[in-house]
Short mmCIF file of C-alpha atoms in Angstrom, two decimals:
data_model
loop_
_atom_site.label_atom_id
_atom_site.label_comp_id
_atom_site.label_asym_id
_atom_site.label_seq_id
_atom_site.Cartn_x
_atom_site.Cartn_y
_atom_site.Cartn_z
CA UNK O 1 -0.20 -0.22 -0.10
CA UNK O 2 2.72 2.56 0.65
CA UNK O 3 4.55 1.79 -2.71
CA UNK O 4 1.17 2.65 -4.48
CA UNK O 5 1.16 5.71 -2.16
CA UNK O 6 4.79 6.49 -3.39
CA UNK O 7 3.71 5.98 -6.88
CA UNK O 8 0.90 8.32 -6.82
CA UNK O 9 2.89 10.62 -5.45
CA UNK O 10 5.79 9.80 -8.53
CA UNK O 11 2.90 10.14 -11.13
CA UNK O 12 1.57 13.15 -9.70
CA UNK O 13 4.79 15.17 -9.04
CA UNK O 14 6.83 14.34 -12.50
CA UNK O 15 9.33 16.82 -13.92
CA UNK O 16 7.17 19.24 -16.01
CA UNK O 17 5.22 19.56 -12.52
CA UNK O 18 8.54 19.93 -10.07
CA UNK O 19 9.71 22.65 -12.93
CA UNK O 20 6.50 24.68 -12.70
CA UNK O 21 6.85 24.88 -9.30
CA UNK O 22 10.56 25.39 -8.89
CA UNK O 23 10.15 28.76 -10.83
CA UNK O 24 7.06 29.58 -9.70
CA UNK O 25 8.87 29.43 -5.97
CA UNK O 26 11.57 31.15 -7.38
CA UNK O 27 9.44 34.71 -9.22
CA UNK O 28 7.87 34.89 -5.40
CA UNK O 29 11.21 34.47 -3.90
CA UNK O 30 12.61 37.32 -6.65
CA UNK O 31 9.74 39.30 -5.68
CA UNK O 32 9.37 39.49 -2.27
CA UNK O 33 12.87 40.18 -2.14
CA UNK O 34 12.39 43.30 -4.04
CA UNK O 35 9.07 44.39 -2.27
CA UNK O 36 10.93 44.34 0.67
CA UNK O 37 13.68 46.62 -0.50
CA UNK O 38 11.94 49.47 -1.89
CA UNK O 39 9.85 51.82 -0.84
CA UNK O 40 9.46 55.36 0.78
CA UNK O 41 11.99 54.47 3.44
CA UNK O 42 15.15 53.52 1.99
CA UNK O 43 16.79 50.34 3.10
CA UNK O 44 19.56 48.78 0.98
CA UNK O 45 19.25 45.05 0.25
CA UNK O 46 21.29 43.97 3.00
CA UNK O 47 19.34 45.75 5.69
CA UNK O 48 16.22 44.20 4.07
CA UNK O 49 17.07 40.63 4.43
CA UNK O 50 18.85 41.10 7.72
CA UNK O 51 15.38 42.68 9.38
CA UNK O 52 13.23 39.89 7.72
CA UNK O 53 14.98 37.74 9.46
CA UNK O 54 15.81 39.70 12.44
CA UNK O 55 16.58 37.42 15.79
CA UNK O 56 15.05 39.21 17.80
CA UNK O 57 11.55 38.46 15.58
CA UNK O 58 12.16 35.23 14.19
CA UNK O 59 13.57 33.34 17.27
CA UNK O 60 10.76 34.93 20.34
CA UNK O 61 7.30 33.72 19.54
CA UNK O 62 6.40 36.89 21.54
CA UNK O 63 7.12 39.04 19.16
CA UNK O 64 5.91 37.41 16.80
CA UNK O 65 3.30 36.95 18.55
CA UNK O 66 2.65 40.65 18.46
CA UNK O 67 3.30 41.27 15.21
CA UNK O 68 0.96 38.80 13.61
CA UNK O 69 -2.00 39.30 15.64
CA UNK O 70 -1.67 43.25 15.77
CA UNK O 71 -0.79 43.17 19.61
CA UNK O 72 1.84 45.37 21.82
CA UNK O 73 5.76 44.44 22.25
CA UNK O 74 7.07 42.96 25.01
CA UNK O 75 8.60 45.65 27.04
CA UNK O 76 11.87 44.54 26.86
CA UNK O 77 12.59 44.65 23.05
CA UNK O 78 12.82 47.02 20.92
CA UNK O 79 13.02 46.40 17.07
CA UNK O 80 14.87 48.96 14.95
CA UNK O 81 13.22 51.07 12.12
CA UNK O 82 14.12 48.92 9.46
CA UNK O 83 12.62 45.67 11.20
CA UNK O 84 9.14 47.36 12.55
CA UNK O 85 8.57 48.77 8.82
CA UNK O 86 9.61 45.51 6.82
CA UNK O 87 7.78 43.29 9.42
CA UNK O 88 4.64 45.72 9.68
CA UNK O 89 4.13 47.03 6.57
CA UNK O 90 6.09 45.23 3.78
CA UNK O 91 6.08 41.25 4.41
CA UNK O 92 2.64 41.49 5.10
CA UNK O 93 1.81 42.67 1.39
CA UNK O 94 4.06 39.66 0.26
CA UNK O 95 1.95 37.06 2.39
CA UNK O 96 -1.35 38.81 1.21
CA UNK O 97 -0.67 38.70 -2.50
CA UNK O 98 0.66 34.79 -2.34
CA UNK O 99 -2.60 33.76 -0.52
CA UNK O 100 -4.89 36.21 -3.00
CA UNK O 101 -2.70 34.46 -6.00
CA UNK O 102 -3.82 30.62 -4.62
CA UNK O 103 -7.38 31.28 -4.20
CA UNK O 104 -8.14 33.24 -7.57
CA UNK O 105 -6.23 30.61 -9.68
CA UNK O 106 -7.85 27.74 -7.58
CA UNK O 107 -11.37 29.09 -7.88
CA UNK O 108 -10.46 29.59 -11.57
CA UNK O 109 -9.43 26.16 -12.24
CA UNK O 110 -12.33 24.86 -10.32
CA UNK O 111 -15.19 27.05 -12.06
CA UNK O 112 -13.45 25.70 -15.81
CA UNK O 113 -13.71 21.88 -14.87
CA UNK O 114 -17.50 22.46 -12.99
CA UNK O 115 -18.56 24.18 -16.51
CA UNK O 116 -16.43 22.67 -18.65
CA UNK O 117 -15.20 26.10 -20.06
CA UNK O 118 -12.16 27.29 -20.31
CA UNK O 119 -12.78 30.80 -20.91
CA UNK O 120 -14.52 30.60 -16.80
CA UNK O 121 -13.28 32.35 -14.04
CA UNK O 122 -14.71 34.27 -10.97
CA UNK O 123 -14.30 37.34 -13.14
CA UNK O 124 -15.74 36.29 -15.95
CA UNK O 125 -18.24 34.57 -14.08
CA UNK O 126 -19.68 37.87 -12.40
CA UNK O 127 -18.51 35.97 -9.28
CA UNK O 128 -15.49 38.91 -8.19
CA UNK O 129 -17.87 41.90 -9.58
CA UNK O 130 -20.97 40.09 -6.90
CA UNK O 131 -18.23 39.48 -4.13
CA UNK O 132 -17.09 43.55 -5.07
CA UNK O 133 -20.59 45.07 -4.44
CA UNK O 134 -21.68 43.09 -1.45
CA UNK O 135 -17.80 44.40 -0.15
CA UNK O 136 -18.78 47.86 -1.11
CA UNK O 137 -22.06 47.65 0.30
CA UNK O 138 -21.01 46.69 3.49
CA UNK O 139 -18.25 49.46 3.13
CA UNK O 140 -20.22 52.71 2.43
CA UNK O 141 -23.74 51.70 3.76
CA UNK O 142 -23.30 48.99 6.99
CA UNK O 143 -19.54 50.09 7.76
CA UNK O 144 -20.23 48.68 11.34
CA UNK O 145 -20.40 44.78 9.98
CA UNK O 146 -16.91 45.39 8.15
CA UNK O 147 -15.51 42.72 10.68
CA UNK O 148 -17.46 40.42 8.76
CA UNK O 149 -16.31 41.35 5.10
CA UNK O 150 -15.38 37.53 3.91
CA UNK O 151 -19.05 36.30 5.00
CA UNK O 152 -20.44 39.16 3.21
CA UNK O 153 -17.87 38.62 0.04
CA UNK O 154 -19.25 34.67 -0.10
CA UNK O 155 -22.67 35.81 0.20
CA UNK O 156 -22.70 38.26 -3.06
CA UNK O 157 -20.64 35.70 -5.15
CA UNK O 158 -22.97 32.98 -4.28
CA UNK O 159 -25.93 35.15 -4.90
CA UNK O 160 -24.06 36.46 -8.34
CA UNK O 161 -23.05 32.88 -9.81
CA UNK O 162 -26.77 31.43 -9.19
CA UNK O 163 -28.06 34.37 -10.98
CA UNK O 164 -25.27 34.12 -14.14
CA UNK O 165 -26.17 29.93 -14.02
CA UNK O 166 -30.24 31.04 -14.08
CA UNK O 167 -29.40 33.11 -17.22
CA UNK O 168 -27.75 30.95 -19.03
CA UNK O 169 -29.25 27.93 -18.21
CA UNK O 170 -31.80 27.06 -21.07
CA UNK O 171 -32.27 23.11 -20.68
CA UNK O 172 -28.62 22.90 -19.74
CA UNK O 173 -25.64 25.75 -20.84
CA UNK O 174 -23.06 26.33 -23.13
CA UNK O 175 -19.71 28.12 -22.47
CA UNK O 176 -21.15 31.10 -24.84
CA UNK O 177 -24.31 31.66 -22.54
CA UNK O 178 -22.11 31.18 -19.39
CA UNK O 179 -19.81 34.24 -21.02
CA UNK O 180 -22.61 36.56 -21.77
CA UNK O 181 -24.14 35.90 -18.78
CA UNK O 182 -21.44 36.64 -16.69
CA UNK O 183 -20.37 39.79 -18.67
CA UNK O 184 -24.58 41.06 -18.16
CA UNK O 185 -24.30 40.60 -14.18
CA UNK O 186 -20.95 41.77 -13.56
CA UNK O 187 -21.79 45.33 -16.04
CA UNK O 188 -25.01 45.31 -13.80
CA UNK O 189 -22.98 44.81 -10.25
CA UNK O 190 -20.68 47.02 -11.66
CA UNK O 191 -23.13 49.84 -12.16
CA UNK O 192 -24.19 49.13 -8.66
CA UNK O 193 -21.08 49.36 -7.25
CA UNK O 194 -20.22 53.06 -9.08
CA UNK O 195 -24.08 53.89 -7.51
CA UNK O 196 -22.72 53.34 -4.07
CA UNK O 197 -19.98 56.09 -4.54
CA UNK O 198 -23.01 59.10 -4.82
CA UNK O 199 -23.92 57.69 -0.56
CA UNK O 200 -20.39 57.57 0.56
CA UNK O 201 -20.02 61.01 2.73
CA UNK O 202 -16.52 60.31 3.60
CA UNK O 203 -13.43 60.63 1.40
CA UNK O 204 -11.37 58.52 3.03
CA UNK O 205 -14.58 55.66 2.68
CA UNK O 206 -14.72 56.94 -1.43
CA UNK O 207 -11.16 56.33 -2.26
CA UNK O 208 -10.85 52.78 -0.22
CA UNK O 209 -14.11 51.93 -2.19
CA UNK O 210 -12.08 52.75 -5.40
CA UNK O 211 -9.19 50.69 -4.36
CA UNK O 212 -11.40 47.48 -3.83
CA UNK O 213 -12.97 48.06 -7.58
CA UNK O 214 -9.98 48.18 -9.13
CA UNK O 215 -7.73 45.72 -6.90
CA UNK O 216 -5.15 46.57 -4.64
CA UNK O 217 -2.61 45.29 -1.97
CA UNK O 218 -1.83 49.09 -0.78
CA UNK O 219 -1.77 49.25 3.39
CA UNK O 220 -2.70 45.65 3.61
CA UNK O 221 -1.36 44.55 6.95
CA UNK O 222 -1.42 40.97 9.02
CA UNK O 223 -4.76 41.67 9.50
CA UNK O 224 -6.02 41.01 6.03
CA UNK O 225 -3.21 37.90 6.01
CA UNK O 226 -4.99 36.58 8.94
CA UNK O 227 -8.81 37.35 7.14
CA UNK O 228 -7.80 35.54 4.12
CA UNK O 229 -5.43 32.61 5.82
CA UNK O 230 -8.71 31.02 7.40
CA UNK O 231 -10.82 30.22 4.36
CA UNK O 232 -7.17 29.52 2.44
CA UNK O 233 -6.77 26.52 4.87
CA UNK O 234 -10.00 25.37 4.20
CA UNK O 235 -9.89 25.72 0.08
CA UNK O 236 -6.53 24.61 -0.76
CA UNK O 237 -6.98 20.88 0.82
CA UNK O 238 -10.32 20.45 -0.19
CA UNK O 239 -9.61 21.33 -3.63
CA UNK O 240 -6.68 18.78 -3.77
CA UNK O 241 -8.85 16.20 -2.40
CA UNK O 242 -11.47 17.42 -4.80
CA UNK O 243 -8.99 16.34 -7.86
CA UNK O 244 -10.68 13.40 -9.09
CA UNK O 245 -14.19 14.84 -8.82
CA UNK O 246 -13.10 17.63 -11.44
CA UNK O 247 -11.26 15.13 -13.52
CA UNK O 248 -14.60 12.94 -13.75
CA UNK O 249 -16.79 16.12 -14.68
CA UNK O 250 -14.43 17.12 -16.83
CA UNK O 251 -15.03 13.65 -19.22
CA UNK O 252 -18.86 14.70 -19.21
CA UNK O 253 -22.26 14.44 -16.97
CA UNK O 254 -23.12 10.97 -18.75
CA UNK O 255 -19.69 9.44 -17.63
CA UNK O 256 -19.70 11.01 -14.20
CA UNK O 257 -23.08 9.67 -13.72
CA UNK O 258 -21.97 5.91 -14.98
CA UNK O 259 -19.26 5.94 -12.35
CA UNK O 260 -21.35 6.64 -9.57
CA UNK O 261 -20.59 10.65 -8.86
CA UNK O 262 -24.15 12.83 -7.73
CA UNK O 263 -23.51 15.11 -10.55
CA UNK O 264 -25.37 18.31 -9.61
CA UNK O 265 -24.46 17.79 -5.54
CA UNK O 266 -20.82 17.71 -6.95
CA UNK O 267 -20.79 20.40 -9.34
CA UNK O 268 -22.66 22.63 -6.32
CA UNK O 269 -20.10 21.94 -3.24
CA UNK O 270 -17.13 22.76 -6.12
CA UNK O 271 -18.92 25.70 -7.20
CA UNK O 272 -19.22 26.75 -3.58
CA UNK O 273 -15.69 26.12 -3.14
CA UNK O 274 -14.31 28.13 -5.82
CA UNK O 275 -16.86 30.84 -5.01
CA UNK O 276 -15.05 31.02 -1.04
CA UNK O 277 -11.71 31.21 -2.76
CA UNK O 278 -12.79 33.97 -4.92
CA UNK O 279 -14.27 35.88 -2.19
CA UNK O 280 -11.90 35.48 0.97
CA UNK O 281 -9.47 37.00 -2.09
CA UNK O 282 -11.57 39.70 -2.84
CA UNK O 283 -12.38 40.37 1.17
CA UNK O 284 -8.85 41.49 1.27
CA UNK O 285 -7.89 43.19 -2.12
CA UNK O 286 -10.32 43.65 -4.06
CA UNK O 287 -11.22 42.71 -7.91
CA UNK O 288 -8.14 41.48 -9.28
CA UNK O 289 -9.34 40.31 -12.52
CA UNK O 290 -7.93 37.72 -14.72
CA UNK O 291 -5.51 35.62 -12.56
CA UNK O 292 -8.42 33.21 -12.55
CA UNK O 293 -8.44 33.00 -16.30
CA UNK O 294 -4.91 33.18 -17.26
CA UNK O 295 -3.38 30.73 -14.24
CA UNK O 296 -5.07 27.51 -14.99
CA UNK O 297 -4.37 27.76 -18.52
CA UNK O 298 -0.77 28.19 -17.85
CA UNK O 299 -0.70 25.38 -15.50
CA UNK O 300 -2.48 22.84 -17.81
CA UNK O 301 -0.44 23.67 -21.38
CA UNK O 302 2.58 22.91 -18.76
CA UNK O 303 1.40 19.71 -16.99
CA UNK O 304 -1.57 18.67 -18.81
CA UNK O 305 -5.28 18.48 -18.26
CA UNK O 306 -4.92 16.39 -14.91
CA UNK O 307 -6.78 18.20 -12.27
CA UNK O 308 -4.42 16.31 -9.43
CA UNK O 309 -1.75 18.55 -11.24
CA UNK O 310 -3.58 21.18 -12.20
CA UNK O 311 -4.82 22.40 -8.51
CA UNK O 312 -0.90 21.82 -7.30
CA UNK O 313 0.13 24.09 -10.01
CA UNK O 314 -2.22 26.64 -9.70
CA UNK O 315 -1.48 26.86 -5.91
CA UNK O 316 2.12 27.87 -7.07
CA UNK O 317 1.50 30.01 -10.39
CA UNK O 318 -1.32 31.94 -9.06
CA UNK O 319 1.31 33.45 -6.35
CA UNK O 320 4.43 33.93 -8.67
CA UNK O 321 1.30 35.99 -10.77
CA UNK O 322 0.02 38.22 -8.47
CA UNK O 323 3.49 38.88 -6.40
CA UNK O 324 4.68 39.23 -9.92
CA UNK O 325 2.40 42.10 -10.89
CA UNK O 326 2.31 43.77 -7.43
CA UNK O 327 6.34 44.17 -7.93
CA UNK O 328 4.96 45.95 -11.45
CA UNK O 329 2.29 47.74 -9.54
CA UNK O 330 4.36 49.15 -7.31
CA UNK O 331 7.77 50.50 -9.03
CA UNK O 332 6.26 50.87 -12.88
CA UNK O 333 5.55 54.40 -12.22
CA UNK O 334 7.05 54.81 -8.84
CA UNK O 335 6.48 56.80 -6.26
CA UNK O 336 2.93 56.24 -7.27
CA UNK O 337 1.58 52.89 -6.69
CA UNK O 338 -0.74 51.33 -9.77
CA UNK O 339 -3.50 49.18 -8.43
CA UNK O 340 -2.55 45.74 -8.58
CA UNK O 341 -5.87 44.87 -10.58
CA UNK O 342 -4.87 47.56 -13.50
CA UNK O 343 -1.89 45.05 -14.01
CA UNK O 344 -3.47 41.53 -14.24
CA UNK O 345 -6.03 43.48 -16.38
CA UNK O 346 -3.56 44.76 -18.80
CA UNK O 347 -2.10 40.57 -18.82
CA UNK O 348 -5.44 39.32 -18.60
CA UNK O 349 -7.29 40.94 -21.45
CA UNK O 350 -5.19 40.33 -24.13
CA UNK O 351 -4.92 36.52 -23.08
CA UNK O 352 -8.86 36.37 -22.93
CA UNK O 353 -9.00 37.67 -26.59
CA UNK O 354 -6.68 34.96 -27.64
CA UNK O 355 -8.63 32.20 -26.18
CA UNK O 356 -11.38 33.58 -27.77
CA UNK O 357 -10.10 33.36 -31.31
CA UNK O 358 -8.23 29.97 -30.57
CA UNK O 359 -11.55 28.45 -29.62
CA UNK O 360 -13.31 27.12 -33.18
CA UNK O 361 -16.38 26.53 -31.57
CA UNK O 362 -18.04 28.26 -28.06
CA UNK O 363 -21.24 27.10 -28.66
CA UNK O 364 -24.81 27.91 -29.45
CA UNK O 365 -26.47 31.18 -28.03
#
């Protein structure tokens, strides 16, 4: 039995997947190096990395706990300015980018399998806009409930996806109908988002709302890491365990049913998982577009269509894309910081058009 398990691991983690994971990890590490080294407070590379591995932090559980959970530092500990800035501002941004990228990539991969539509993603299917509308509604109208942002984001994403599916349903769905329905719902949600700005009395709330609609990692901290980490710890293992069901769905409903799968229940459960992943990312970073569309395609082109490899590959490539895009967002027009969602949109828009033209048959309306 142990030999079968080891054989399964070797078959899943083959050379192409190992190379993809290694390359993605290198991009994340290099991106983190850039992120912690540059900013309004100037540091050298040596100073930045000495601060990252400052013994006062990494060897002291009390200090780590204080930083991660927002508590006060122990009275007998004094951190340098470099360590304080990097551990309080720059490192959290890297961790949020990693978690957001992983969630959006896994969400996109699941949606593409569930709908059997390679053009599907949280952004294209309107889930991102639905979750974003719920977040903005909470920020602008029900600001006292901001503690429950992830929950409201998930509810908004679920509502949007249900509406998209209802619009697209006509004795079944097709790729083109799902894309068109997602565009319609996304446009309506976006219009409501813009309308909410007129109800905001505080300019600070308006600026925060604008950051949500464009997708931004500016100003994130350990609080955002904690918010997105909890659902991620659920989404990642369940997504990996569900890879067999995702492979069966790709074979078609008739084949899946003949193998004993309750297709509608599995599809609903996996869609809920994808919505949770996308909503968790949106609740801390806003609408970071096209990550869920681009990453699964990159992974499939390298490792093939086996979802045991696709989901695992997305877990690494997603963070690499968002961390890399965030580096570009920070440094392209320095000292002005471009929202990371604009960078991913500039990358994802042309890629989406490429996929549309590549497909020979999108399906009947």
